[in-house]
Coordinates of C-alpha atoms in Angstrom, one line a residue:
M1 CA 3.5 -9.1 96.5
P2 CA 3.2 -11.7 93.6
E3 CA 5.6 -14.6 93.7
M4 CA 8.2 -14.7 90.9
T5 CA 9.2 -17.8 89.1
T6 CA 12.8 -18.7 89.9
V7 CA 15.3 -21.5 89.6
R8 CA 16.9 -22.1 92.9
I9 CA 20.6 -22.4 92.9
A10 CA 21.6 -25.8 94.4
W11 CA 25.2 -24.9 95.2
K12 CA 27.1 -22.6 97.4
V13 CA 28.4 -19.5 95.6
P14 CA 32.1 -19.3 95.9
D15 CA 33.8 -16.2 97.6
S16 CA 35.5 -13.7 95.4
G17 CA 38.8 -15.4 95.7
S18 CA 37.7 -19.0 95.2
P19 CA 37.8 -20.9 91.9
F20 CA 34.5 -21.4 90.1
K21 CA 33.4 -24.5 88.5
C22 CA 30.5 -25.0 86.0
Q23 CA 27.6 -25.9 88.1
R24 CA 24.2 -27.4 87.7
I25 CA 21.0 -26.1 89.0
A26 CA 17.6 -27.5 89.5
A27 CA 14.9 -26.1 87.2
A28 CA 11.5 -25.0 88.7
A29 CA 8.1 -25.1 86.8
P30 CA 6.7 -21.7 85.7
S31 CA 4.3 -20.1 88.2
A32 CA 0.8 -18.9 87.3
S33 CA 1.5 -16.1 89.8
S34 CA 4.2 -14.6 87.7
V35 CA 4.5 -10.9 88.0
A36 CA 3.9 -9.7 84.4
S37 CA 1.3 -12.2 83.2
P38 CA -1.5 -14.2 84.5
N39 CA -0.6 -17.0 82.2
P40 CA 2.7 -18.9 82.6
P41 CA 4.7 -19.8 79.6
P42 CA 4.2 -23.3 78.2
R43 CA 6.0 -26.1 80.0
S44 CA 8.7 -27.8 78.0
S45 CA 10.0 -31.5 78.2
A46 CA 13.3 -30.0 79.7
D47 CA 11.4 -28.8 82.7
E48 CA 11.0 -32.1 84.3
T49 CA 12.3 -35.6 84.2
A50 CA 10.0 -38.5 83.3
A51 CA 9.7 -39.3 87.0
G52 CA 8.3 -35.7 87.6
H53 CA 11.4 -34.4 89.3
P54 CA 13.0 -31.1 88.2
S55 CA 15.7 -31.5 85.6
S56 CA 19.2 -30.2 86.0
V57 CA 20.4 -27.2 84.1
A58 CA 24.0 -26.3 83.5
I59 CA 25.0 -22.7 84.2
C60 CA 28.6 -22.3 82.8
N61 CA 28.6 -18.7 81.4
V62 CA 26.6 -15.5 81.3
H63 CA 24.8 -16.5 78.2
D64 CA 23.2 -19.5 80.0
Y65 CA 21.7 -17.2 82.4
Q66 CA 19.8 -15.3 79.6
R67 CA 18.7 -18.5 77.9
L68 CA 17.4 -19.9 81.1
A69 CA 15.7 -16.7 82.0
R70 CA 14.0 -16.6 78.7
S71 CA 12.5 -19.9 79.2
R72 CA 11.2 -18.9 82.7
L73 CA 10.0 -15.4 82.4
P74 CA 6.7 -14.3 80.7
K75 CA 7.4 -13.2 77.2
P76 CA 6.3 -9.4 77.7
L77 CA 8.7 -9.2 80.6
Y78 CA 11.6 -11.0 79.0
E79 CA 11.2 -8.9 75.8
Y80 CA 11.2 -5.7 78.0
L81 CA 14.4 -6.6 79.5
A82 CA 16.2 -8.0 76.4
S83 CA 15.0 -5.8 73.5
G84 CA 16.4 -2.6 72.1
T85 CA 15.0 0.2 69.9
D86 CA 13.9 0.2 66.4
D87 CA 15.9 -2.3 64.3
E88 CA 18.1 -3.2 67.3
Q89 CA 21.3 -2.5 65.5
T90 CA 23.0 -0.9 68.3
L91 CA 21.8 -3.6 70.7
S92 CA 23.3 -6.4 68.7
Q93 CA 26.5 -4.3 67.9
N94 CA 27.1 -3.9 71.6
V95 CA 27.9 -7.6 71.8
D96 CA 29.1 -8.4 68.3
A97 CA 31.6 -5.5 68.2
F98 CA 33.8 -7.2 70.8
K99 CA 34.3 -10.1 68.3
Q100 CA 35.9 -7.6 65.9
Y101 CA 38.8 -7.0 68.3
F102 CA 41.6 -9.7 68.9
L103 CA 44.0 -10.4 71.5
R104 CA 47.9 -10.6 71.2
P105 CA 49.0 -12.9 73.9
R106 CA 52.4 -12.7 75.4
V107 CA 54.2 -15.7 76.5
M108 CA 56.9 -16.8 79.0
R109 CA 55.8 -14.4 81.6
P110 CA 55.1 -15.2 85.3
V111 CA 51.4 -15.7 85.9
S112 CA 51.3 -18.2 88.9
S113 CA 49.5 -15.3 90.8
V114 CA 47.1 -13.3 88.8
S115 CA 45.1 -10.4 90.4
T116 CA 42.1 -8.8 89.0
R117 CA 41.9 -6.1 91.7
I118 CA 41.7 -2.4 90.6
E119 CA 41.5 0.9 92.5
L120 CA 38.7 3.1 91.5
F121 CA 38.1 6.5 93.1
G122 CA 40.0 5.4 96.1
R123 CA 38.3 2.0 96.6
T124 CA 39.5 -1.5 96.0
L125 CA 37.4 -3.5 93.7
H126 CA 38.1 -7.3 93.6
S127 CA 37.3 -7.4 89.9
P128 CA 37.1 -4.6 87.3
V129 CA 33.4 -5.7 86.6
F130 CA 30.7 -3.9 88.4
V131 CA 26.9 -3.7 88.3
S132 CA 25.6 -0.6 86.2
P133 CA 22.6 1.2 87.5
A134 CA 19.5 -0.2 86.0
G135 CA 15.9 0.3 87.3
V136 CA 13.2 -2.1 88.3
H137 CA 15.0 -5.0 89.7
A138 CA 11.9 -6.3 91.4
L139 CA 10.4 -7.3 88.1
C140 CA 12.8 -10.4 88.5
D141 CA 13.2 -10.5 92.2
P142 CA 9.9 -9.3 93.7
I143 CA 10.9 -10.1 97.2
D144 CA 14.1 -8.3 97.5
G145 CA 14.5 -6.1 94.4
E146 CA 17.7 -4.2 94.0
C147 CA 18.7 -5.3 97.6
S148 CA 19.6 -8.8 96.1
A149 CA 22.1 -7.4 93.6
A150 CA 23.5 -5.0 95.9
R151 CA 24.3 -7.8 98.6
A152 CA 25.8 -9.9 95.7
C153 CA 28.1 -7.0 94.9
A154 CA 29.2 -6.6 98.5
R155 CA 29.8 -10.3 98.7
V156 CA 32.2 -10.3 95.7
G157 CA 33.8 -7.0 96.5
T158 CA 32.6 -4.7 93.7
L159 CA 30.6 -1.5 93.1
F160 CA 26.8 -1.5 92.9
G161 CA 24.9 1.2 91.1
L162 CA 21.5 2.1 92.4
S163 CA 19.2 3.5 89.8
Q164 CA 16.9 6.4 90.5
H165 CA 14.2 4.3 89.0
S166 CA 14.6 1.5 91.5
T167 CA 11.9 -0.5 93.1
R168 CA 13.7 -0.5 96.5
T169 CA 14.5 2.8 98.2
I170 CA 17.9 4.5 98.6
E171 CA 17.6 3.8 102.3
E172 CA 16.4 0.0 101.9
V173 CA 19.4 -0.8 99.8
A174 CA 21.8 0.8 102.1
D175 CA 20.4 -1.2 105.0
A176 CA 20.5 -4.4 103.1
V177 CA 24.2 -4.1 102.7
S178 CA 25.1 -2.8 106.1
D179 CA 27.5 -4.9 108.1
T180 CA 29.3 -3.5 111.0
S181 CA 31.8 -6.4 111.1
R182 CA 33.3 -5.3 107.8
A183 CA 36.5 -3.4 107.8
A184 CA 36.3 0.1 106.4
A185 CA 38.2 -0.8 103.3
D186 CA 35.6 -3.6 102.5
A187 CA 32.5 -1.6 103.2
P188 CA 29.9 -1.8 100.5
N189 CA 30.7 0.3 97.5
L190 CA 27.2 1.7 96.7
W191 CA 26.7 4.5 94.1
Y192 CA 23.6 6.4 93.1
Q193 CA 22.4 7.1 89.6
S194 CA 20.5 10.3 88.9
Y195 CA 18.6 12.0 86.1
I196 CA 18.1 15.7 86.0
L197 CA 14.4 16.2 86.6
K198 CA 12.2 19.0 85.7
D199 CA 11.8 19.4 89.5
R200 CA 15.2 20.5 90.5
A201 CA 14.5 20.3 94.2
L202 CA 13.4 16.8 93.9
T203 CA 16.6 15.8 92.0
L204 CA 18.8 17.3 94.8
R205 CA 16.6 15.7 97.4
L206 CA 17.3 12.3 96.0
I207 CA 21.0 12.8 95.6
R208 CA 21.3 14.0 99.3
R209 CA 19.4 11.1 100.6
A210 CA 22.1 8.9 98.9
V211 CA 24.8 11.1 100.4
N212 CA 23.3 11.0 103.8
R213 CA 23.2 7.1 103.7
G214 CA 26.9 6.6 102.8
Y215 CA 26.7 6.1 99.0
R216 CA 30.2 6.5 97.6
G217 CA 29.6 8.4 94.3
V218 CA 27.1 9.6 91.8
F219 CA 26.3 8.5 88.2
L220 CA 24.5 11.1 86.2
T221 CA 22.8 9.8 83.1
V222 CA 22.8 12.3 80.3
D223 CA 21.5 10.3 77.4
S224 CA 17.9 10.2 78.2
A225 CA 16.2 13.4 77.1
R226 CA 14.2 11.1 75.0
F227 CA 13.9 7.3 75.1
G228 CA 14.2 5.2 72.1
Y229 CA 11.0 3.4 70.9
R230 CA 10.9 -0.3 71.7
E231 CA 8.4 -1.9 69.4
A232 CA 8.5 -5.2 71.5
D233 CA 7.0 -3.3 74.4
A234 CA 4.2 -1.7 72.0
R235 CA 3.3 -5.2 70.7
N236 CA 3.3 -6.7 74.1
G237 CA 1.2 -3.9 75.7
W238 CA 4.0 -3.1 78.1
D239 CA 3.0 0.4 78.8
A240 CA 3.1 0.7 82.6
L241 CA 5.0 -0.7 85.4
P242 CA 3.0 -3.8 86.5
E243 CA 1.3 -3.8 89.9
P244 CA 2.4 -3.7 92.6
H245 CA 5.8 -2.3 91.6
R246 CA 6.6 1.5 91.9
L247 CA 9.5 3.6 91.4
V248 CA 9.7 3.9 95.1
N249 CA 12.4 6.8 95.5
Y250 CA 9.8 9.2 94.3
D251 CA 7.3 8.3 97.1
E252 CA 9.3 10.4 99.6
P253 CA 7.7 9.3 102.7
E254 CA 8.7 12.4 104.6
N255 CA 6.7 14.3 102.0
P256 CA 9.1 17.4 102.2
S257 CA 7.2 20.7 102.1
S258 CA 9.6 22.0 99.5
S259 CA 7.6 20.0 96.9
S260 CA 4.2 21.3 97.8
S261 CA 4.7 24.4 95.7
S262 CA 5.7 22.4 92.7
S263 CA 3.8 23.0 89.5
A264 CA 1.7 20.1 88.1
E265 CA 4.4 19.3 85.7
N266 CA 7.1 19.3 88.5
D267 CA 5.7 16.3 90.2
G268 CA 7.1 16.3 93.8
N269 CA 5.4 13.4 95.4
G270 CA 5.0 9.7 94.6
G271 CA 1.3 9.8 93.7
A272 CA 1.8 12.5 91.2
M273 CA 4.9 10.8 89.8
D274 CA 3.0 7.5 89.5
Q275 CA 0.6 9.2 87.2
T276 CA 3.5 10.4 85.1
Y277 CA 5.5 7.2 84.6
N278 CA 2.4 5.1 84.6
A279 CA 0.3 7.6 82.6
R280 CA 0.0 5.0 79.5
D281 CA -0.2 7.9 77.2
H282 CA 2.3 6.0 74.9
A283 CA 2.3 2.3 73.8
S284 CA 5.8 1.8 75.4
W285 CA 6.3 2.4 79.0
D286 CA 9.6 4.3 78.9
Q287 CA 8.1 7.0 76.7
N288 CA 5.6 7.7 79.5
S289 CA 8.4 8.5 82.0
E290 CA 10.0 11.0 79.7
R291 CA 7.9 13.9 80.7
M292 CA 9.7 13.8 84.1
F293 CA 13.1 14.7 82.8
D294 CA 14.4 18.2 81.9
T295 CA 14.9 18.0 78.1
D296 CA 16.6 21.4 78.1
A297 CA 19.5 20.6 80.5
T298 CA 22.9 21.7 79.6
W299 CA 26.5 21.3 80.9
D300 CA 25.8 24.2 83.1
D301 CA 23.2 22.0 84.9
V302 CA 25.9 19.3 85.5
A303 CA 28.1 21.8 87.2
W304 CA 25.0 22.8 89.3
L305 CA 24.3 19.2 90.2
K306 CA 27.9 18.6 91.1
R307 CA 28.1 21.8 93.2
E308 CA 24.8 21.6 94.9
G309 CA 24.2 17.8 95.1
C310 CA 27.6 16.0 95.6
P311 CA 30.5 18.4 96.0
N312 CA 32.4 15.9 98.0
L313 CA 31.7 12.7 96.2
P314 CA 32.9 11.6 92.7
L315 CA 30.6 12.4 89.8
V316 CA 30.7 10.1 86.8
I317 CA 28.7 11.2 83.6
K318 CA 27.1 8.2 82.1
G319 CA 25.9 8.2 78.4
I320 CA 29.0 9.6 76.8
M321 CA 29.4 8.7 73.2
T322 CA 32.0 11.0 71.7
G323 CA 35.4 12.4 72.6
E324 CA 33.9 16.0 72.4
D325 CA 31.3 15.4 75.1
A326 CA 33.8 13.6 77.3
L327 CA 35.9 16.9 77.5
L328 CA 32.7 18.9 78.1
A329 CA 31.7 16.7 80.9
L330 CA 35.1 17.0 82.6
D331 CA 35.1 20.9 82.0
A332 CA 31.7 20.9 83.8
G333 CA 33.2 19.2 86.9
A334 CA 32.8 15.5 86.2
D335 CA 35.3 13.3 88.0
G336 CA 34.8 10.4 85.5
I337 CA 33.3 9.4 82.2
M338 CA 31.1 6.4 81.4
V339 CA 30.8 5.3 77.7
S340 CA 27.3 4.0 77.4
N341 CA 24.6 3.9 74.8
H342 CA 22.0 2.8 77.3
G343 CA 22.2 -0.8 76.5
G344 CA 21.1 -0.3 73.0
R345 CA 17.8 1.1 74.3
G346 CA 18.4 4.7 73.4
L347 CA 19.4 5.8 69.9
D348 CA 19.4 2.9 67.3
G349 CA 22.2 3.1 64.8
A350 CA 24.7 4.5 67.4
L351 CA 28.1 2.7 67.6
S352 CA 28.6 0.1 70.1
S353 CA 30.3 1.2 73.3
I354 CA 33.5 -0.7 72.7
D355 CA 33.9 1.1 69.3
V356 CA 33.4 4.4 71.0
L357 CA 35.7 3.8 73.7
P358 CA 39.0 4.5 71.8
D359 CA 37.7 8.0 70.7
V360 CA 36.8 8.9 74.2
V361 CA 40.2 7.7 75.6
R362 CA 42.2 9.5 73.0
A363 CA 40.2 12.7 73.8
V364 CA 40.5 12.6 77.6
R365 CA 44.1 11.4 77.8
G366 CA 45.1 13.7 75.0
A367 CA 43.8 16.5 77.3
G368 CA 46.1 15.4 80.0
S369 CA 43.2 14.0 82.2
R370 CA 43.7 10.7 84.3
A371 CA 40.0 10.7 85.0
P372 CA 38.6 7.1 85.1
I373 CA 36.7 6.0 82.0
L374 CA 34.2 3.4 82.6
L375 CA 32.1 1.4 79.9
D376 CA 28.9 -0.8 79.9
G377 CA 27.2 -2.4 76.9
G378 CA 27.9 -5.8 75.5
I379 CA 30.1 -7.4 78.3
R380 CA 29.4 -11.1 78.4
R381 CA 32.8 -12.7 78.6
G382 CA 36.0 -12.1 80.6
S383 CA 37.8 -11.6 77.2
D384 CA 35.4 -8.7 76.7
V385 CA 36.6 -7.3 79.9
V386 CA 40.2 -7.6 79.0
K387 CA 39.7 -6.0 75.6
A388 CA 37.9 -3.1 77.1
L389 CA 40.6 -2.5 79.6
A390 CA 43.3 -2.7 76.9
L391 CA 41.4 -0.1 74.9
G392 CA 41.7 2.2 77.9
A393 CA 38.7 1.5 80.2
S394 CA 39.3 1.6 83.8
A395 CA 36.4 -0.8 84.8
V396 CA 33.3 -2.1 83.0
G397 CA 29.7 -2.5 84.0
V398 CA 27.1 -5.1 83.3
G399 CA 23.3 -4.5 83.1
K400 CA 21.2 -7.0 81.3
P401 CA 23.0 -10.1 82.8
V402 CA 22.1 -9.0 86.3
F403 CA 18.3 -9.0 85.4
F404 CA 18.6 -12.5 84.0
S405 CA 20.6 -13.8 86.9
L406 CA 18.0 -12.4 89.4
A407 CA 15.2 -14.1 87.5
V408 CA 17.1 -17.5 87.7
G409 CA 18.3 -17.4 91.2
G410 CA 18.3 -14.1 92.9
E411 CA 21.2 -12.8 95.0
D412 CA 23.2 -16.1 94.8
A413 CA 22.9 -16.0 90.9
V414 CA 24.2 -12.6 90.6
A415 CA 27.1 -13.3 92.8
N416 CA 27.8 -16.4 90.7
M417 CA 27.5 -14.4 87.5
L418 CA 30.0 -11.8 88.6
N419 CA 32.4 -14.6 89.8
M420 CA 32.2 -16.3 86.5
L421 CA 33.3 -13.1 84.8
R422 CA 36.0 -12.6 87.3
R423 CA 37.3 -16.1 86.7
E424 CA 37.1 -15.7 83.0
T425 CA 39.0 -12.3 83.2
E426 CA 41.6 -13.9 85.3
A427 CA 42.1 -16.8 83.0
C428 CA 42.3 -14.5 79.9
M429 CA 44.9 -12.3 81.6
A430 CA 47.0 -15.3 82.5
I431 CA 47.0 -16.6 78.9
C432 CA 47.7 -13.1 77.7
G433 CA 50.7 -12.9 80.2
A434 CA 49.1 -10.2 82.3
A435 CA 49.6 -10.9 86.0
S436 CA 47.8 -7.6 87.0
V437 CA 45.3 -5.2 85.4
R438 CA 48.2 -2.8 85.2
D439 CA 49.8 -5.2 82.7
I440 CA 46.9 -5.0 80.3
T441 CA 48.0 -2.2 77.7
E442 CA 46.8 -1.2 74.2
R443 CA 49.5 -3.6 72.8
L444 CA 47.4 -6.5 73.9
V445 CA 44.5 -5.9 71.6
T446 CA 44.2 -5.4 67.8
R447 CA 42.0 -5.4 64.9
H448 CA 42.2 -8.2 62.4
P449 CA 45.0 -7.7 60.1
S450 CA 42.6 -8.2 57.1
G451 CA 40.3 -5.6 58.4
G452 CA 38.0 -8.1 60.1
P453 CA 36.5 -11.6 59.4
A454 CA 35.0 -12.1 56.0
V455 CA 31.9 -13.6 57.4
P456 CA 29.9 -12.7 60.6
Y457 CA 31.2 -14.5 63.7
V458 CA 29.1 -17.6 64.5
R459 CA 30.1 -19.9 67.5
A460 CA 31.2 -23.3 66.4
K461 CA 28.9 -26.2 67.1
L462 CA 30.1 -29.0 69.5

């Protein structure tokens, strides 16, 4: 398997309850064996000292991971991970919209002991930040793929969502986090993410494999009847998953006989699926995988999946962008809602996730439901986490930062990134007078009194 360029972490990642300090890591030179391109990016003067030794790079926040990953990854791979669709309006708004909400700190409140812990579907998370399901982690960590991020989540005590389009199998990820020394309450919190395929039998087999291996819940992504067109991928020739990577869950080593009668379109084995998602019929890779999905699915199919696939596990519908659909999801049997626009990689021109959240919260709570409402898209700071919680989110997920952290330092970097967000969240809570997540209410956040800044937000230069 090709060796991936990384920057090795030169420090020990703190446990979930330990303070975090801005650290420095040693930069490594690009490798010609990089996974997505035979030619490494050009070396910069920042890569080495005059004596030829690796320079030191400070990682103090989530943005630093993206900046460093961009300097290390081949351009086609970085742009596949970082880009959005069309004009990338929604991609940028996911992050920028958080700057249009402002905090109302309360003072003279006891905050000597601040806890970021939450309860979600009966499990304790040490932080309200979890890893959203997103595929093909091995593009950034070709040795361990999704296993690295799953182990990082187990270490910091939060939820890990495994994509149906992962590069490590459902079983491999479960094995990677298994630890019989853990107490039951601290057991790894793995969730599986599903799409509704044209091959319904395969859809159920995948979910049942996750159920059988102890996954705690299921995300059902419903916003991908079509993928948005990503021009960066077309320009870079990113029209297939690079060798040797595969969407391994479709390989089905047991080769169940129930798939043998599938039609050619209802691909039931790894080889046929590979010819689907790597068909190169379109200039952008994700368009080639569309033909696997059932584009005529309805809310009745959500009820079917809950009934037949995971009747005893919580089902969260991911990709909800309106209050109306949130209510329909609950009526179909969903146990939770996830506000998400697929990281700005679906419909360009859609609202940011944080701007949609209040509408969904009003609809769900107005109907008398206490179902958890999750959100992903644009979370880059602890203050973003607090704003989302104040607006009604139960927890928030991160996606792109996971890839960039993996590219920089694998499992340790992901654990560190999650701990940074937890530390920032804790500090923001303390300054706002919130000793626990329960103290974060809608009174803590507001729009700007004048309707918003007169000019776009630009970070001050030091």
